[in-house]
PDB file of C-alpha atoms in Angstrom:
ATOM      1  CA  MET Y 238      -6.593   8.448   2.996  1.00  0.00           C
ATOM      2  CA  LYS Y 239      -7.818   8.599   6.630  1.00  0.00           C
ATOM      3  CA  LEU Y 240     -10.938  10.382   5.552  1.00  0.00           C
ATOM      4  CA  ILE Y 241     -11.586   8.059   3.000  1.00  0.00           C
ATOM      5  CA  PHE Y 242     -11.247   5.083   5.916  1.00  0.00           C
ATOM      6  CA  ASN Y 243     -13.311   6.746   8.118  1.00  0.00           C
ATOM      7  CA  LEU Y 244     -16.103   6.863   5.701  1.00  0.00           C
ATOM      8  CA  LEU Y 245     -15.229   3.390   4.847  1.00  0.00           C
ATOM      9  CA  LEU Y 246     -15.259   2.175   8.457  1.00  0.00           C
ATOM     10  CA  ALA Y 247     -19.083   3.839   8.997  1.00  0.00           C
ATOM     11  CA  LEU Y 248     -20.040   1.897   5.590  1.00  0.00           C
ATOM     12  CA  ALA Y 249     -18.996  -1.025   6.935  1.00  0.00           C
ATOM     13  CA  LEU Y 250     -20.706  -0.675  10.499  1.00  0.00           C
ATOM     14  CA  ALA Y 251     -23.921   0.259   8.392  1.00  0.00           C
ATOM     15  CA  ALA Y 252     -24.152  -2.838   6.523  1.00  0.00           C
ATOM     16  CA  SER Y 253     -23.365  -4.891   9.411  1.00  0.00           C
ATOM     17  CA  ALA Y 254     -26.531  -3.454  11.025  1.00  0.00           C
ATOM     18  CA  ARG Y 255     -28.464  -4.172   7.983  1.00  0.00           C
ATOM     19  CA  ALA Y 256     -27.082  -7.964   7.803  1.00  0.00           C
ATOM     20  CA  ALA Y 257     -29.201 -10.718   7.950  1.00  0.00           C
ATOM     21  CA  GLU Y 258     -29.826 -13.037  10.923  1.00  0.00           C
ATOM     22  CA  PRO Y 259     -27.049 -15.387  11.502  1.00  0.00           C
ATOM     23  CA  SER Y 260     -27.875 -18.673   9.780  1.00  0.00           C
ATOM     24  CA  ASP Y 261     -26.027 -21.961   8.674  1.00  0.00           C
ATOM     25  CA  ALA Y 262     -27.737 -21.946   5.358  1.00  0.00           C
ATOM     26  CA  LYS Y 263     -25.351 -21.770   2.725  1.00  0.00           C
ATOM     27  CA  THR Y 264     -25.053 -18.977   0.023  1.00  0.00           C
ATOM     28  CA  SER Y 265     -23.260 -18.342  -3.387  1.00  0.00           C
ATOM     29  CA  ILE Y 266     -22.291 -15.271  -4.645  1.00  0.00           C
ATOM     30  CA  SER Y 267     -19.926 -13.888  -7.306  1.00  0.00           C
ATOM     31  CA  PHE Y 268     -17.413 -11.080  -6.903  1.00  0.00           C
ATOM     32  CA  ARG Y 269     -14.645  -9.351  -8.592  1.00  0.00           C
ATOM     33  CA  VAL Y 270     -11.964  -7.057  -6.396  1.00  0.00           C
ATOM     34  CA  MET Y 271     -10.131  -4.010  -6.960  1.00  0.00           C
ATOM     35  CA  SER Y 272      -7.441  -2.271  -5.184  1.00  0.00           C
ATOM     36  CA  TRP Y 273      -7.520   1.470  -4.031  1.00  0.00           C
ATOM     37  CA  ASP Y 274      -4.108   2.007  -3.854  1.00  0.00           C
ATOM     38  CA  GLU Y 275      -1.736  -0.690  -5.074  1.00  0.00           C
ATOM     39  CA  VAL Y 276      -1.224  -3.632  -6.993  1.00  0.00           C
ATOM     40  CA  ILE Y 277      -1.868  -6.509  -4.762  1.00  0.00           C
ATOM     41  CA  GLU Y 278      -0.635 -10.005  -5.930  1.00  0.00           C
ATOM     42  CA  ASP Y 279      -0.308 -12.562  -3.075  1.00  0.00           C
ATOM     43  CA  LEU Y 280      -4.033 -12.905  -1.577  1.00  0.00           C
ATOM     44  CA  LYS Y 281      -5.955 -15.995  -1.618  1.00  0.00           C
ATOM     45  CA  PHE Y 282      -9.470 -16.988  -0.309  1.00  0.00           C
ATOM     46  CA  ALA Y 283     -10.501 -20.264   0.823  1.00  0.00           C
ATOM     47  CA  VAL Y 284     -12.748 -22.710  -1.071  1.00  0.00           C
ATOM     48  CA  ASP Y 285     -12.429 -25.421   1.968  1.00  0.00           C
ATOM     49  CA  ASP Y 286      -9.708 -26.340   4.455  1.00  0.00           C
ATOM     50  CA  LYS Y 287      -7.467 -27.623   1.518  1.00  0.00           C
ATOM     51  CA  LYS Y 288      -8.132 -25.688  -1.563  1.00  0.00           C
ATOM     52  CA  SER Y 289      -7.593 -21.930  -2.154  1.00  0.00           C
ATOM     53  CA  THR Y 290      -7.826 -19.610  -4.872  1.00  0.00           C
ATOM     54  CA  PRO Y 291      -5.255 -17.135  -5.748  1.00  0.00           C
ATOM     55  CA  MET Y 292      -6.267 -13.505  -6.718  1.00  0.00           C
ATOM     56  CA  LEU Y 293      -4.529 -10.478  -8.433  1.00  0.00           C
ATOM     57  CA  ILE Y 294      -6.249  -7.294  -7.622  1.00  0.00           C
ATOM     58  CA  LEU Y 295      -5.505  -4.130  -9.713  1.00  0.00           C
ATOM     59  CA  PRO Y 296      -5.997  -0.069  -8.816  1.00  0.00           C
ATOM     60  CA  ASN Y 297      -7.369   0.528 -12.398  1.00  0.00           C
ATOM     61  CA  GLY Y 298     -10.333  -2.048 -13.188  1.00  0.00           C
ATOM     62  CA  ARG Y 299     -12.038  -4.805 -11.984  1.00  0.00           C
ATOM     63  CA  SER Y 300     -10.553  -8.168 -11.753  1.00  0.00           C
ATOM     64  CA  LEU Y 301     -11.638 -11.479 -13.031  1.00  0.00           C
ATOM     65  CA  PHE Y 302     -14.945 -12.904 -11.877  1.00  0.00           C
ATOM     66  CA  TYR Y 303     -14.307 -15.171  -8.482  1.00  0.00           C
ATOM     67  CA  ASN Y 304     -16.931 -17.455  -6.999  1.00  0.00           C
ATOM     68  CA  TYR Y 305     -18.177 -18.297  -3.598  1.00  0.00           C
ATOM     69  CA  GLU Y 306     -20.203 -20.494  -1.515  1.00  0.00           C
ATOM     70  CA  GLY Y 307     -19.796 -20.738   2.174  1.00  0.00           C
ATOM     71  CA  VAL Y 308     -22.057 -20.489   5.111  1.00  0.00           C
ATOM     72  CA  ALA Y 309     -24.182 -17.288   5.205  1.00  0.00           C
ATOM     73  CA  SER Y 310     -23.116 -15.945   8.814  1.00  0.00           C
ATOM     74  CA  GLN Y 311     -19.413 -16.679   8.270  1.00  0.00           C
ATOM     75  CA  PRO Y 312     -17.325 -14.081   6.662  1.00  0.00           C
ATOM     76  CA  LEU Y 313     -15.266 -14.226   3.731  1.00  0.00           C
ATOM     77  CA  VAL Y 314     -11.649 -14.202   4.628  1.00  0.00           C
ATOM     78  CA  PHE Y 315      -8.639 -13.196   2.296  1.00  0.00           C
ATOM     79  CA  TYR Y 316      -5.268 -14.309   3.313  1.00  0.00           C
ATOM     80  CA  ARG Y 317      -1.699 -14.790   2.472  1.00  0.00           C
ATOM     81  CA  GLU Y 318       0.126 -18.391   2.869  1.00  0.00           C
ATOM     82  CA  SER Y 319       3.106 -18.546   4.740  1.00  0.00           C
ATOM     83  CA  LYS Y 320       5.357 -21.539   6.167  1.00  0.00           C
ATOM     84  CA  ASN Y 321       5.830 -22.216   9.706  1.00  0.00           C
ATOM     85  CA  ASP Y 322       8.961 -23.638  11.956  1.00  0.00           C
ATOM     86  CA  LYS Y 323       7.595 -26.908  10.958  1.00  0.00           C
ATOM     87  CA  GLY Y 324       7.623 -26.204   6.871  1.00  0.00           C
ATOM     88  CA  GLU Y 325       3.651 -26.355   7.123  1.00  0.00           C
ATOM     89  CA  THR Y 326       1.672 -24.301   5.207  1.00  0.00           C
ATOM     90  CA  THR Y 327      -0.238 -21.378   7.280  1.00  0.00           C
ATOM     91  CA  ARG Y 328      -2.987 -18.679   6.402  1.00  0.00           C
ATOM     92  CA  ILE Y 329      -2.439 -15.255   7.659  1.00  0.00           C
ATOM     93  CA  PRO Y 330      -5.489 -13.109   7.576  1.00  0.00           C
ATOM     94  CA  ALA Y 331      -5.263  -9.589   5.958  1.00  0.00           C
ATOM     95  CA  ALA Y 332      -8.940  -9.019   5.420  1.00  0.00           C
ATOM     96  CA  SER Y 333     -12.538 -10.325   5.597  1.00  0.00           C
ATOM     97  CA  VAL Y 334     -15.886  -9.293   4.951  1.00  0.00           C
ATOM     98  CA  PRO Y 335     -19.281 -10.655   6.258  1.00  0.00           C
ATOM     99  CA  LEU Y 336     -20.857 -12.765   3.606  1.00  0.00           C
ATOM    100  CA  ASN Y 337     -24.251 -11.806   4.337  1.00  0.00           C
ATOM    101  CA  THR Y 338     -23.997  -8.305   3.852  1.00  0.00           C
ATOM    102  CA  LEU Y 339     -22.425  -9.019   0.177  1.00  0.00           C
ATOM    103  CA  TYR Y 340     -24.753  -8.744  -2.965  1.00  0.00           C
ATOM    104  CA  GLU Y 341     -25.249 -11.637  -5.751  1.00  0.00           C
ATOM    105  CA  HIS Y 342     -22.438  -9.670  -7.843  1.00  0.00           C
ATOM    106  CA  SER Y 343     -20.468  -7.395  -5.600  1.00  0.00           C
ATOM    107  CA  LEU Y 344     -17.310  -5.346  -6.282  1.00  0.00           C
ATOM    108  CA  LEU Y 345     -15.097  -5.569  -3.427  1.00  0.00           C
ATOM    109  CA  MET Y 346     -12.460  -2.395  -3.196  1.00  0.00           C
ATOM    110  CA  PHE Y 347      -9.530  -3.145  -1.035  1.00  0.00           C
ATOM    111  CA  PHE Y 348      -7.927  -0.283   1.114  1.00  0.00           C
ATOM    112  CA  ASN Y 349      -4.557  -0.231   2.924  1.00  0.00           C
ATOM    113  CA  GLN Y 350      -5.301  -0.075   6.975  1.00  0.00           C
ATOM    114  CA  PRO Y 351      -3.572   2.589   8.478  1.00  0.00           C
ATOM    115  CA  ASN Y 352      -0.675   1.613  10.718  1.00  0.00           C
ATOM    116  CA  GLN Y 353      -1.564  -2.212  10.038  1.00  0.00           C
ATOM    117  CA  PRO Y 354       1.022  -3.058   6.956  1.00  0.00           C
ATOM    118  CA  GLY Y 355      -0.316  -5.924   4.856  1.00  0.00           C
ATOM    119  CA  ARG Y 356      -3.892  -5.669   6.139  1.00  0.00           C
ATOM    120  CA  TYR Y 357      -7.147  -4.419   4.512  1.00  0.00           C
ATOM    121  CA  ALA Y 358     -10.342  -3.169   4.971  1.00  0.00           C
ATOM    122  CA  ILE Y 359     -13.083  -3.637   2.383  1.00  0.00           C
ATOM    123  CA  LEU Y 360     -16.020  -1.791   0.920  1.00  0.00           C
ATOM    124  CA  ALA Y 361     -18.482  -4.238  -1.010  1.00  0.00           C
ATOM    125  CA  MET Y 362     -20.464  -2.462  -3.812  1.00  0.00           C
ATOM    126  CA  ASP Y 363     -23.407  -3.748  -5.684  1.00  0.00           C
ATOM    127  CA  ASP Y 364     -22.268  -4.602  -8.873  1.00  0.00           C
ATOM    128  CA  SER Y 365     -25.207  -6.105 -10.782  1.00  0.00           C
ATOM    129  CA  PRO Y 366     -26.598  -5.268 -14.036  1.00  0.00           C
ATOM    130  CA  LYS Y 367     -29.903  -4.823 -12.596  1.00  0.00           C
ATOM    131  CA  THR Y 368     -28.067  -1.656 -10.520  1.00  0.00           C
ATOM    132  CA  LEU Y 369     -25.641  -0.476 -12.913  1.00  0.00           C
ATOM    133  CA  GLY Y 370     -26.639  -0.817 -16.617  1.00  0.00           C
ATOM    134  CA  PRO Y 371     -25.795   0.016 -19.808  1.00  0.00           C
ATOM    135  CA  GLY Y 372     -25.100   3.455 -20.361  1.00  0.00           C
ATOM    136  CA  ALA Y 373     -25.091   4.060 -16.709  1.00  0.00           C
ATOM    137  CA  TYR Y 374     -22.744   5.626 -14.319  1.00  0.00           C
ATOM    138  CA  SER Y 375     -22.320   4.930 -10.653  1.00  0.00           C
ATOM    139  CA  PHE Y 376     -21.040   7.778  -8.502  1.00  0.00           C
ATOM    140  CA  MET Y 377     -19.412   6.888  -5.235  1.00  0.00           C
ATOM    141  CA  ASN Y 378     -19.137   9.577  -2.650  1.00  0.00           C
ATOM    142  CA  PHE Y 379     -16.041   9.081  -0.579  1.00  0.00           C
ATOM    143  CA  SER Y 380     -16.034  12.736   0.814  1.00  0.00           C
ATOM    144  CA  LYS Y 381     -17.817  14.304   3.825  1.00  0.00           C
ATOM    145  CA  ALA Y 382     -20.123  16.388   1.661  1.00  0.00           C
ATOM    146  CA  PRO Y 383     -23.124  15.435  -0.265  1.00  0.00           C
ATOM    147  CA  MET Y 384     -22.879  15.742  -4.115  1.00  0.00           C
ATOM    148  CA  ALA Y 385     -24.851  17.333  -6.512  1.00  0.00           C
ATOM    149  CA  ILE Y 386     -24.218  15.316 -10.079  1.00  0.00           C
ATOM    150  CA  ARG Y 387     -25.012  16.257 -13.502  1.00  0.00           C
ATOM    151  CA  CYS Y 388     -24.515  13.624 -15.941  1.00  0.00           C
ATOM    152  CA  GLY Y 389     -25.751  13.967 -19.474  1.00  0.00           C
ATOM    153  CA  THR Y 390     -29.292  14.726 -19.239  1.00  0.00           C
ATOM    154  CA  ALA Y 391     -29.894  13.221 -15.209  1.00  0.00           C
ATOM    155  CA  THR Y 392     -28.965  14.915 -12.005  1.00  0.00           C
ATOM    156  CA  GLY Y 393     -29.343  13.786  -8.437  1.00  0.00           C
ATOM    157  CA  ILE Y 394     -27.538  13.781  -5.213  1.00  0.00           C
ATOM    158  CA  ALA Y 395     -24.871  11.447  -3.786  1.00  0.00           C
ATOM    159  CA  PRO Y 396     -24.908  11.745   0.018  1.00  0.00           C
ATOM    160  CA  ALA Y 397     -21.737  11.373   1.715  1.00  0.00           C
ATOM    161  CA  GLY Y 398     -20.409   7.875   1.729  1.00  0.00           C
ATOM    162  CA  LYS Y 399     -22.912   6.659  -0.382  1.00  0.00           C
ATOM    163  CA  SER Y 400     -23.464   5.996  -4.195  1.00  0.00           C
ATOM    164  CA  LEU Y 401     -25.923   7.536  -6.893  1.00  0.00           C
ATOM    165  CA  VAL Y 402     -26.925   5.593 -10.250  1.00  0.00           C
ATOM    166  CA  LEU Y 403     -27.448   7.910 -13.523  1.00  0.00           C
ATOM    167  CA  ASP Y 404     -28.325   7.262 -16.738  1.00  0.00           C
ATOM    168  CA  GLY Y 405     -25.738   9.226 -18.565  1.00  0.00           C
ATOM    169  CA  LYS Y 406     -27.363   9.637 -21.982  1.00  0.00           C
ATOM    170  CA  PRO Y 407     -26.373  13.117 -23.548  1.00  0.00           C
ATOM    171  CA  ALA Y 408     -29.131  15.425 -24.163  1.00  0.00           C
ATOM    172  CA  ASP Y 409     -28.007  15.607 -28.079  1.00  0.00           C
ATOM    173  CA  SER Y 410     -28.205  11.530 -28.345  1.00  0.00           C
ATOM    174  CA  GLY Y 411     -24.201  12.011 -29.458  1.00  0.00           C
ATOM    175  CA  GLU Y 412     -21.209  10.105 -28.159  1.00  0.00           C
ATOM    176  CA  ILE Y 413     -20.088  12.713 -25.457  1.00  0.00           C
ATOM    177  CA  THR Y 414     -21.830  13.411 -21.849  1.00  0.00           C
ATOM    178  CA  GLY Y 415     -21.118  16.517 -19.922  1.00  0.00           C
ATOM    179  CA  VAL Y 416     -20.223  15.835 -16.321  1.00  0.00           C
ATOM    180  CA  GLU Y 417     -20.930  18.289 -13.394  1.00  0.00           C
ATOM    181  CA  ILE Y 418     -19.848  17.661  -9.720  1.00  0.00           C
ATOM    182  CA  TYR Y 419     -20.521  19.998  -6.997  1.00  0.00           C
ATOM    183  CA  ALA Y 420     -20.119  19.765  -3.525  1.00  0.00           C
ATOM    184  CA  GLU Y 421     -22.656  21.007  -0.945  1.00  0.00           C
ATOM    185  CA  GLN Y 422     -21.492  23.250   1.914  1.00  0.00           C
ATOM    186  CA  ALA Y 423     -23.216  24.382   4.667  1.00  0.00           C
ATOM    187  CA  GLY Y 424     -23.866  28.142   4.593  1.00  0.00           C
ATOM    188  CA  ALA Y 425     -22.212  28.698   1.348  1.00  0.00           C
ATOM    189  CA  PRO Y 426     -22.992  28.426  -1.996  1.00  0.00           C
ATOM    190  CA  PRO Y 427     -22.045  24.533  -3.612  1.00  0.00           C
ATOM    191  CA  LYS Y 428     -18.467  24.431  -4.869  1.00  0.00           C
ATOM    192  CA  ARG Y 429     -17.680  23.181  -8.147  1.00  0.00           C
ATOM    193  CA  ALA Y 430     -15.716  20.067  -7.487  1.00  0.00           C
ATOM    194  CA  TYR Y 431     -15.367  18.692 -11.221  1.00  0.00           C
ATOM    195  CA  SER Y 432     -16.431  19.265 -14.504  1.00  0.00           C
ATOM    196  CA  ASN Y 433     -15.291  17.569 -18.081  1.00  0.00           C
ATOM    197  CA  ARG Y 434     -16.833  15.674 -20.912  1.00  0.00           C
ATOM    198  CA  TRP Y 435     -16.713  12.113 -20.838  1.00  0.00           C
ATOM    199  CA  PRO Y 436     -17.202   9.634 -24.007  1.00  0.00           C
ATOM    200  CA  TYR Y 437     -20.757   8.036 -23.810  1.00  0.00           C
ATOM    201  CA  ASP Y 438     -21.689   4.337 -25.091  1.00  0.00           C
ATOM    202  CA  GLU Y 439     -24.919   2.740 -24.428  1.00  0.00           C
ATOM    203  CA  LYS Y 440     -22.879  -0.672 -24.428  1.00  0.00           C
ATOM    204  CA  THR Y 441     -20.817   0.474 -21.402  1.00  0.00           C
ATOM    205  CA  ARG Y 442     -21.507   0.660 -17.653  1.00  0.00           C
ATOM    206  CA  THR Y 443     -19.073   3.050 -15.514  1.00  0.00           C
ATOM    207  CA  THR Y 444     -18.003   3.349 -11.952  1.00  0.00           C
ATOM    208  CA  VAL Y 445     -16.969   6.544 -10.213  1.00  0.00           C
ATOM    209  CA  PHE Y 446     -15.212   7.216  -7.529  1.00  0.00           C
ATOM    210  CA  VAL Y 447     -15.184  10.994  -5.904  1.00  0.00           C
ATOM    211  CA  PHE Y 448     -13.079  11.525  -3.111  1.00  0.00           C
ATOM    212  CA  GLN Y 449     -11.458  15.083  -1.263  1.00  0.00           C
ATOM    213  CA  VAL Y 450      -7.889  15.304  -0.750  1.00  0.00           C
ATOM    214  CA  PRO Y 451      -7.014  15.054   2.876  1.00  0.00           C
ATOM    215  CA  GLY Y 452      -6.321  18.803   4.206  1.00  0.00           C
ATOM    216  CA  THR Y 453      -7.547  20.494   0.920  1.00  0.00           C
ATOM    217  CA  ASP Y 454     -10.594  21.717  -0.894  1.00  0.00           C
ATOM    218  CA  SER Y 455      -9.714  19.734  -3.947  1.00  0.00           C
ATOM    219  CA  PHE Y 456     -11.407  16.768  -5.118  1.00  0.00           C
ATOM    220  CA  GLU Y 457     -10.530  13.708  -7.246  1.00  0.00           C
ATOM    221  CA  LEU Y 458     -12.057  11.094  -9.284  1.00  0.00           C
ATOM    222  CA  LYS Y 459     -11.089   7.272 -10.095  1.00  0.00           C
ATOM    223  CA  ARG Y 460     -13.360   6.322 -13.197  1.00  0.00           C
ATOM    224  CA  ILE Y 461     -13.161   2.777 -14.269  1.00  0.00           C
ATOM    225  CA  HIS Y 462     -15.440   1.025 -17.073  1.00  0.00           C
ATOM    226  CA  GLU Y 463     -16.523  -1.939 -19.120  1.00  0.00           C
ATOM    227  CA  ASP Y 464     -18.286  -3.435 -21.792  1.00  0.00           C
ATOM    228  CA  VAL Y 465     -21.846  -4.626 -20.471  1.00  0.00           C
ATOM    229  CA  SER Y 466     -21.188  -7.858 -22.379  1.00  0.00           C
ATOM    230  CA  ILE Y 467     -18.671  -9.111 -19.877  1.00  0.00           C
ATOM    231  CA  MET Y 468     -21.063  -8.785 -17.264  1.00  0.00           C
ATOM    232  CA  ALA Y 469     -24.131 -10.144 -19.536  1.00  0.00           C
ATOM    233  CA  ASN Y 470     -21.922 -13.532 -20.620  1.00  0.00           C
ATOM    234  CA  HIS Y 471     -20.682 -13.915 -16.988  1.00  0.00           C
ATOM    235  CA  THR Y 472     -24.335 -14.340 -15.598  1.00  0.00           C
ATOM    236  CA  ALA Y 473     -25.598 -16.517 -18.823  1.00  0.00           C
ATOM    237  CA  ALA Y 474     -22.785 -18.810 -17.910  1.00  0.00           C
ATOM    238  CA  ALA Y 475     -23.392 -18.885 -14.073  1.00  0.00           C
ATOM    239  CA  ALA Y 476     -27.401 -19.589 -15.176  1.00  0.00           C
ATOM    240  CA  ALA Y 477     -26.402 -22.332 -17.775  1.00  0.00           C
ATOM    241  CA  ALA Y 478     -24.181 -24.146 -14.973  1.00  0.00           C
ATOM    242  CA  ALA Y 479     -26.898 -23.883 -12.337  1.00  0.00           C
ATOM    243  CA  LYS Y 480     -29.415 -25.222 -14.849  1.00  0.00           C
ATOM    244  CA  LYS Y 481     -27.034 -27.842 -15.335  1.00  0.00           C
ATOM    245  CA  ALA Y 482     -26.279 -28.488 -11.973  1.00  0.00           C
ATOM    246  CA  ALA Y 483     -29.842 -28.614 -10.988  1.00  0.00           C
ATOM    247  CA  ALA Y 484     -30.844 -31.032 -13.704  1.00  0.00           C
ATOM    248  CA  GLY Y 485     -28.166 -33.677 -12.109  1.00  0.00           C
ATOM    249  CA  HIS Y 486     -25.095 -32.915 -13.920  1.00  0.00           C
ATOM    250  CA  PRO Y 487     -22.770 -31.147 -11.487  1.00  0.00           C
ATOM    251  CA  THR Y 488     -20.353 -28.625 -13.027  1.00  0.00           C
ATOM    252  CA  ASN Y 489     -17.700 -26.400 -11.745  1.00  0.00           C
ATOM    253  CA  ASN Y 490     -18.641 -22.658 -11.654  1.00  0.00           C
ATOM    254  CA  PRO Y 491     -17.597 -20.530 -14.328  1.00  0.00           C
TER     255      PRO Y 491
END
């Protein structure tokens, strides 16, 4: 976990460096959440000073869609609610992510922070259909070594701490695709980290997390997938809502 957290911190710093200049302009985003370690049931994010939205964060797949609008230069804050001595509801921050580092459609991965119980670091990944489309596999490399990846007929390198998207179409146009992952090693041949055959479907998009078990030469994977219609239906509903609002008929976000 410490290795993953160190890589996460480096990614967060890089994202902050790429962020746009502070602005008072508002921005709207759609995001989903996922936990690396455990089920998280008690976090919320603020719609405004009085309203908040509860979330359910699972370790085995994307959550429901959440929509947020805020000032681009301000962070998106996740918190727990508690009662103070006067019986008033207070908000206790548990995690935050700069809004101007997020994507139009983000997947936010929550990690337990070492030695800080109840607090989380967040890694934001681009989860848009343009980035991860039908039949595609996104490999997120949480190890310190570059990964050479073959997925179906496609190949590429996922640098340490970064992702690689490949079209996983099998060579024989079947429904099973071969996957091989090799960790590059300085002064030595690449080490095979993973080899298997996965189901392939042109109507599915898949995200794969690759990490090295701390203190060992072993690698593990976490793989999640979903039908492309889920994202397509969401984006279509959001576009319809935006069009209706622009025509002078305000509506709630889907």
